[in-house]
Amino acid sequence: MSEVSVTENADGPAPAGDQLVVLDNVNKHFGALHVLQDIDLTIHRGEVVVVIGPSGSGKSTLCRTINRLETVDTGSISIDGKPLPQEGRELARLRADVGMVFQSFNLFAHKTVLENVMLGQIKVRKTDRAAASKKARDLLDRVGVGTQADKYPAQLSGGQQQRVAIARALAMDPKVMLFDEPTSALDPEMINEVLEVMQQLARDGMTMVVVTHEMGFARSAANRVVFMADGRIIEEAEPNQFFNNPRSDRAKDFLSKILHH
Ligand SMILES: Nc1ncnc2c1ncn2[C@@H]1O[C@H](COP(=O)(O)OP(=O)(O)OP(=O)(O)O)[C@@H](O)[C@H]1O
Ligand SMILES: [Mg+2]
């Protein structure tokens, strides 16, 4: 597969204290369910944070609040020093700054792969068609699906579609990329081609929040693992520390279930 490259971090590692995404005492309910409880989470520029935890612990909701697909009840979220906008054009721009890749690929079925990757550039970033097309082809090449550009999403495998979804998000030059179980819907043989693209993105310095059950990815790509249960962040640690020496009983229990079957 060809290399993925994003805006290079030419200056080397991000300086300490360069906070890109900050959640401060965030709380959210769905009716009586307290789905996010006192969440404090800071993601630094260039950092890769893997979020794991049992089903229903609030991982997807956490991701969705970061690009305001969900609102929060109390607390604040800021991206690059600015609070999340409420609505309108500012919100559209925020959604472009925060790339999101879901389990289901969410490509526009009636548009070609190329058009899918061009659309946001034209509508939100106001890029002209020629430049948008060139950038789209370039990104499709980099995620290894350049030859599929003129096909429709349904003509591609799941792994190819997910790589198109990644290219589409990258086309907006996002400040941060959120991945919510991007490989969960894929056949096993397609998981690695998507993880490799994500690994390369991480190496290129992209700031990433990744909800995944792929513990190999977490070990090799994450700077930090955040473990959630019942709407709370129970534990966070550097991957080796977390996997070899989890501190909480909840994390020990969770790891024993996912690592030994
Ligand atoms: N729109 C909604 N309305 C009501 N309840 C919701 C809504 N979205 C999520 N929930 C509930 O909030 C809780 C957290 O859901 P969330 O999807 O964030 O969990 P998760 O950690 O991503 O789980 P999974 O591993 O299964 O994807 C669950 O109990 C879920 O049923
Ligand atoms: Mg989820």
Tab-separated table of C-alpha atoms and ligand atoms in Angstrom:
chain	number	residue	atom	x	y	z
A	1	MET	CA	0.000	0.000	0.000
A	2	SER	CA	1.220	3.476	-0.741
A	3	GLU	CA	2.103	5.910	1.986
A	4	VAL	CA	-0.397	8.163	3.654
A	5	SER	CA	0.883	11.557	4.417
A	6	VAL	CA	-0.834	14.506	5.978
A	7	THR	CA	0.392	17.951	6.745
A	8	GLU	CA	3.808	17.075	8.066
A	9	ASN	CA	4.870	17.942	11.541
A	10	ALA	CA	8.040	19.425	10.157
A	11	ASP	CA	9.034	20.916	13.470
A	12	GLY	CA	9.229	17.514	15.125
A	13	PRO	CA	7.305	16.491	18.217
A	14	ALA	CA	4.574	18.780	19.463
A	15	PRO	CA	5.728	21.004	22.286
A	16	ALA	CA	4.489	19.920	25.685
A	17	GLY	CA	1.424	21.828	26.756
A	18	ASP	CA	0.112	22.287	23.229
A	19	GLN	CA	-3.479	21.373	23.999
A	20	LEU	CA	-5.687	20.715	20.991
A	21	VAL	CA	-8.862	19.172	22.393
A	22	VAL	CA	-9.899	19.951	25.953
A	23	LEU	CA	-12.950	18.477	27.690
A	24	ASP	CA	-13.502	20.089	31.042
A	25	ASN	CA	-15.877	18.490	33.501
A	26	VAL	CA	-18.259	17.329	30.778
A	27	ASN	CA	-21.569	15.748	31.766
A	28	LYS	CA	-24.293	14.399	29.559
A	29	HIS	CA	-27.542	12.525	30.137
A	30	PHE	CA	-29.812	10.581	27.846
A	31	GLY	CA	-32.973	10.892	29.922
A	32	ALA	CA	-32.174	9.261	33.243
A	33	LEU	CA	-28.965	7.725	31.953
A	34	HIS	CA	-25.857	9.658	32.992
A	35	VAL	CA	-23.842	8.721	29.920
A	36	LEU	CA	-20.817	11.009	30.427
A	37	GLN	CA	-19.819	11.741	34.003
A	38	ASP	CA	-17.325	14.449	34.946
A	39	ILE	CA	-15.136	13.847	31.924
A	40	ASP	CA	-11.826	15.699	31.978
A	41	LEU	CA	-9.710	14.872	28.965
A	42	THR	CA	-6.979	16.833	27.236
A	43	ILE	CA	-5.552	15.722	23.914
A	44	HIS	CA	-2.312	17.308	22.813
A	45	ARG	CA	-1.365	18.133	19.269
A	46	GLY	CA	0.132	15.081	17.595
A	47	GLU	CA	-1.102	12.726	20.282
A	48	VAL	CA	-2.846	9.422	19.544
A	49	VAL	CA	-5.376	8.484	22.218
A	50	VAL	CA	-7.093	5.103	22.092
A	51	VAL	CA	-10.383	4.860	23.985
A	52	ILE	CA	-11.481	1.427	25.144
A	53	GLY	CA	-14.125	0.096	27.481
A	54	PRO	CA	-17.183	-2.131	27.687
A	55	SER	CA	-20.200	-1.718	25.436
A	56	GLY	CA	-22.393	1.146	26.577
A	57	SER	CA	-19.638	2.878	28.540
A	58	GLY	CA	-20.009	6.106	26.536
A	59	LYS	CA	-17.113	5.868	24.049
A	60	SER	CA	-19.163	6.781	20.971
A	61	THR	CA	-21.001	9.509	22.830
A	62	LEU	CA	-17.669	10.967	23.896
A	63	CYS	CA	-16.501	11.072	20.269
A	64	ARG	CA	-19.770	12.535	19.094
A	65	THR	CA	-19.634	15.383	21.609
A	66	ILE	CA	-16.206	16.394	20.292
A	67	ASN	CA	-17.632	17.331	16.893
A	68	ARG	CA	-20.936	18.345	18.384
A	69	LEU	CA	-23.052	15.587	16.897
A	70	GLU	CA	-24.215	15.478	20.525
A	71	THR	CA	-24.533	18.444	22.847
A	72	VAL	CA	-23.358	18.313	26.462
A	73	ASP	CA	-25.396	19.246	29.547
A	74	THR	CA	-22.632	20.865	31.574
A	75	GLY	CA	-18.927	21.444	31.239
A	76	SER	CA	-17.050	22.696	28.205
A	77	ILE	CA	-15.238	21.421	25.147
A	78	SER	CA	-12.728	23.453	23.190
A	79	ILE	CA	-10.705	22.749	20.084
A	80	ASP	CA	-7.500	24.638	19.505
A	81	GLY	CA	-8.430	27.118	22.219
A	82	LYS	CA	-11.937	27.844	20.935
A	83	PRO	CA	-15.185	26.594	22.468
A	84	LEU	CA	-17.299	24.432	20.151
A	85	PRO	CA	-19.605	26.633	18.058
A	86	GLN	CA	-23.342	26.229	18.531
A	87	GLU	CA	-24.556	26.259	14.941
A	88	GLY	CA	-24.329	27.645	11.432
A	89	ARG	CA	-21.242	28.116	9.333
A	90	GLU	CA	-18.931	27.995	12.321
A	91	LEU	CA	-20.276	24.568	13.176
A	92	ALA	CA	-19.739	23.316	9.628
A	93	ARG	CA	-16.156	24.526	9.835
A	94	LEU	CA	-15.681	22.791	13.162
A	95	ARG	CA	-16.968	19.538	11.672
A	96	ALA	CA	-14.354	19.915	8.950
A	97	ASP	CA	-11.604	20.574	11.486
A	98	VAL	CA	-12.626	17.441	13.352
A	99	GLY	CA	-12.551	14.555	10.890
A	100	MET	CA	-14.747	11.633	11.837
A	101	VAL	CA	-14.665	8.056	10.625
A	102	PHE	CA	-17.421	5.738	11.802
A	103	GLN	CA	-17.956	2.009	11.804
A	104	SER	CA	-20.299	2.364	8.831
A	105	PHE	CA	-18.593	4.204	6.051
A	106	ASN	CA	-21.249	6.875	5.469
A	107	LEU	CA	-20.178	7.615	1.909
A	108	PHE	CA	-22.674	9.219	-0.455
A	109	ALA	CA	-23.952	6.249	-2.447
A	110	HIS	CA	-24.971	8.229	-5.522
A	111	LYS	CA	-21.626	9.994	-5.870
A	112	THR	CA	-18.373	8.533	-7.119
A	113	VAL	CA	-15.475	7.925	-4.809
A	114	LEU	CA	-13.723	10.969	-6.243
A	115	GLU	CA	-16.803	13.169	-5.771
A	116	ASN	CA	-17.141	11.950	-2.201
A	117	VAL	CA	-13.643	13.209	-1.436
A	118	MET	CA	-14.149	16.474	-3.362
A	119	LEU	CA	-17.493	17.509	-1.923
A	120	GLY	CA	-16.519	18.892	1.481
A	121	GLN	CA	-13.535	20.689	0.040
A	122	ILE	CA	-15.809	22.557	-2.384
A	123	LYS	CA	-18.754	23.180	-0.050
A	124	VAL	CA	-17.023	23.922	3.236
A	125	ARG	CA	-13.471	24.893	2.346
A	126	LYS	CA	-14.530	26.721	-0.858
A	127	THR	CA	-11.779	25.031	-2.846
A	128	ASP	CA	-12.193	25.220	-6.636
A	129	ARG	CA	-13.089	22.001	-8.481
A	130	ALA	CA	-9.730	21.485	-10.133
A	131	ALA	CA	-7.795	21.824	-6.894
A	132	ALA	CA	-10.333	19.691	-5.014
A	133	SER	CA	-10.068	16.969	-7.651
A	134	LYS	CA	-6.292	16.965	-7.586
A	135	LYS	CA	-6.195	16.779	-3.825
A	136	ALA	CA	-8.819	14.026	-3.791
A	137	ARG	CA	-6.847	11.906	-6.286
A	138	ASP	CA	-3.686	12.466	-4.310
A	139	LEU	CA	-5.303	11.366	-1.049
A	140	LEU	CA	-6.974	8.363	-2.683
A	141	ASP	CA	-3.569	7.297	-3.984
A	142	ARG	CA	-2.101	7.650	-0.543
A	143	VAL	CA	-4.708	5.429	1.084
A	144	GLY	CA	-4.225	2.911	-1.714
A	145	VAL	CA	-7.502	3.291	-3.628
A	146	GLY	CA	-6.467	5.682	-6.386
A	147	THR	CA	-7.606	3.253	-9.089
A	148	GLN	CA	-11.143	3.219	-7.645
A	149	ALA	CA	-11.716	6.963	-7.992
A	150	ASP	CA	-14.434	6.797	-10.642
A	151	LYS	CA	-16.414	3.942	-9.105
A	152	TYR	CA	-19.402	4.223	-6.791
A	153	PRO	CA	-19.014	3.220	-3.116
A	154	ALA	CA	-21.094	0.040	-3.514
A	155	GLN	CA	-18.558	-1.234	-6.059
A	156	LEU	CA	-15.787	-1.196	-3.441
A	157	SER	CA	-14.967	-3.616	-0.636
A	158	GLY	CA	-15.617	-2.511	2.931
A	159	GLY	CA	-11.928	-1.941	3.550
A	160	GLN	CA	-11.671	0.193	0.433
A	161	GLN	CA	-14.757	2.191	1.386
A	162	GLN	CA	-13.365	2.849	4.828
A	163	ARG	CA	-10.118	4.091	3.323
A	164	VAL	CA	-12.161	6.430	1.091
A	165	ALA	CA	-13.923	7.681	4.233
A	166	ILE	CA	-10.511	8.404	5.762
A	167	ALA	CA	-9.381	10.221	2.599
A	168	ARG	CA	-12.580	12.249	2.623
A	169	ALA	CA	-11.950	13.396	6.193
A	170	LEU	CA	-8.284	14.155	5.438
A	171	ALA	CA	-9.285	16.271	2.452
A	172	MET	CA	-10.531	18.894	4.890
A	173	ASP	CA	-7.095	19.206	6.519
A	174	PRO	CA	-8.568	18.344	9.909
A	175	LYS	CA	-6.830	19.338	13.101
A	176	VAL	CA	-7.863	16.083	14.723
A	177	MET	CA	-9.321	12.816	13.489
A	178	LEU	CA	-11.872	10.800	15.466
A	179	PHE	CA	-12.272	7.125	14.660
A	180	ASP	CA	-15.195	5.226	16.190
A	181	GLU	CA	-14.579	1.499	15.724
A	182	PRO	CA	-13.488	2.007	12.118
A	183	THR	CA	-12.718	-1.681	11.569
A	184	SER	CA	-15.592	-3.321	13.462
A	185	ALA	CA	-17.788	-3.779	10.413
A	186	LEU	CA	-14.997	-5.163	8.232
A	187	ASP	CA	-14.203	-8.717	7.250
A	188	PRO	CA	-11.008	-9.853	8.991
A	189	GLU	CA	-8.853	-9.690	5.866
A	190	MET	CA	-9.714	-6.022	5.395
A	191	ILE	CA	-9.009	-4.855	8.920
A	192	ASN	CA	-5.267	-4.571	8.463
A	193	GLU	CA	-5.376	-2.438	5.345
A	194	VAL	CA	-7.387	0.150	7.288
A	195	LEU	CA	-5.220	-0.113	10.412
A	196	GLU	CA	-2.102	0.380	8.292
A	197	VAL	CA	-3.478	3.634	6.920
A	198	MET	CA	-4.229	4.744	10.482
A	199	GLN	CA	-0.762	3.709	11.671
A	200	GLN	CA	0.807	5.793	8.940
A	201	LEU	CA	-1.383	8.770	9.844
A	202	ALA	CA	-0.259	8.453	13.447
A	203	ARG	CA	3.393	8.321	12.383
A	204	ASP	CA	2.859	11.427	10.261
A	205	GLY	CA	1.827	13.325	13.371
A	206	MET	CA	-1.960	13.463	13.049
A	207	THR	CA	-3.794	14.042	16.309
A	208	MET	CA	-6.139	11.081	16.694
A	209	VAL	CA	-8.818	9.785	19.035
A	210	VAL	CA	-9.523	6.153	18.241
A	211	VAL	CA	-12.227	3.962	19.761
A	212	THR	CA	-11.213	0.418	18.895
A	213	HIS	CA	-11.053	-3.167	20.053
A	214	GLU	CA	-7.819	-3.647	18.099
A	215	MET	CA	-5.399	-3.944	20.983
A	216	GLY	CA	-2.434	-4.455	18.659
A	217	PHE	CA	-3.133	-1.038	17.205
A	218	ALA	CA	-3.504	0.440	20.684
A	219	ARG	CA	-0.162	-1.011	21.772
A	220	SER	CA	1.756	0.112	18.738
A	221	ALA	CA	0.160	3.449	17.806
A	222	ALA	CA	-1.288	4.962	20.967
A	223	ASN	CA	0.519	7.446	23.143
A	224	ARG	CA	-2.178	6.972	25.741
A	225	VAL	CA	-5.005	4.554	26.449
A	226	VAL	CA	-8.171	5.910	28.053
A	227	PHE	CA	-10.337	3.276	29.713
A	228	MET	CA	-14.013	4.127	30.189
A	229	ALA	CA	-16.738	2.336	32.121
A	230	ASP	CA	-20.229	3.541	33.038
A	231	GLY	CA	-19.704	6.968	31.552
A	232	ARG	CA	-16.493	7.686	33.441
A	233	ILE	CA	-12.829	7.682	32.610
A	234	ILE	CA	-11.648	5.045	35.068
A	235	GLU	CA	-8.025	4.926	34.117
A	236	GLU	CA	-5.609	6.381	31.587
A	237	ALA	CA	-2.057	5.370	30.982
A	238	GLU	CA	0.594	4.836	28.376
A	239	PRO	CA	-0.216	1.522	26.561
A	240	ASN	CA	2.490	-0.702	28.042
A	241	GLN	CA	1.622	0.446	31.504
A	242	PHE	CA	-2.091	-0.029	30.878
A	243	PHE	CA	-1.913	-3.479	29.277
A	244	ASN	CA	0.795	-4.930	31.524
A	245	ASN	CA	-0.223	-3.317	34.748
A	246	PRO	CA	-3.812	-2.035	34.824
A	247	ARG	CA	-4.564	-0.388	38.154
A	248	SER	CA	-8.344	-0.640	38.476
A	249	ASP	CA	-10.353	-3.819	38.910
A	250	ARG	CA	-12.659	-2.697	36.100
A	251	ALA	CA	-9.761	-2.479	33.664
A	252	LYS	CA	-8.291	-5.803	34.826
A	253	ASP	CA	-11.650	-7.473	34.363
A	254	PHE	CA	-12.165	-5.900	30.933
A	255	LEU	CA	-8.701	-6.852	29.722
A	256	SER	CA	-9.040	-10.430	30.937
A	257	LYS	CA	-12.190	-10.739	28.829
A	258	ILE	CA	-10.869	-9.225	25.632
A	259	LEU	CA	-7.310	-10.576	25.710
A	260	HIS	CA	-8.100	-14.195	26.543
A	261	HIS	CA	-10.601	-15.363	24.008
B	1	LIG	N1	-29.297	8.795	21.243
B	1	LIG	C1	-29.378	8.080	22.380
B	1	LIG	N2	-30.501	8.087	23.136
B	1	LIG	C2	-30.582	7.392	24.283
B	1	LIG	N3	-29.586	6.631	24.772
B	1	LIG	C3	-28.460	6.572	24.084
B	1	LIG	C4	-28.278	7.277	22.841
B	1	LIG	N4	-27.027	7.025	22.358
B	1	LIG	C5	-26.464	6.200	23.244
B	1	LIG	N5	-27.294	5.925	24.276
B	1	LIG	C6	-26.984	5.095	25.450
B	1	LIG	O1	-25.864	5.683	26.079
B	1	LIG	C7	-24.982	4.681	26.566
B	1	LIG	C8	-23.609	4.894	25.970
B	1	LIG	O2	-23.682	4.651	24.589
B	1	LIG	P1	-22.407	4.723	23.644
B	1	LIG	O3	-22.898	4.413	22.286
B	1	LIG	O4	-21.703	5.998	23.862
B	1	LIG	O5	-21.532	3.537	24.238
B	1	LIG	P2	-20.240	2.838	23.635
B	1	LIG	O6	-19.234	2.796	24.721
B	1	LIG	O7	-19.857	3.491	22.361
B	1	LIG	O8	-20.752	1.344	23.368
B	1	LIG	P3	-20.355	0.296	22.201
B	1	LIG	O9	-19.043	-0.324	22.615
B	1	LIG	O10	-21.460	-0.706	22.246
B	1	LIG	O11	-20.281	1.049	20.911
B	1	LIG	C9	-25.616	3.356	26.202
B	1	LIG	O12	-26.322	2.885	27.334
B	1	LIG	C10	-26.541	3.691	25.084
B	1	LIG	O13	-27.633	2.812	25.033
B	2	MG	MG	-19.806	2.854	20.385
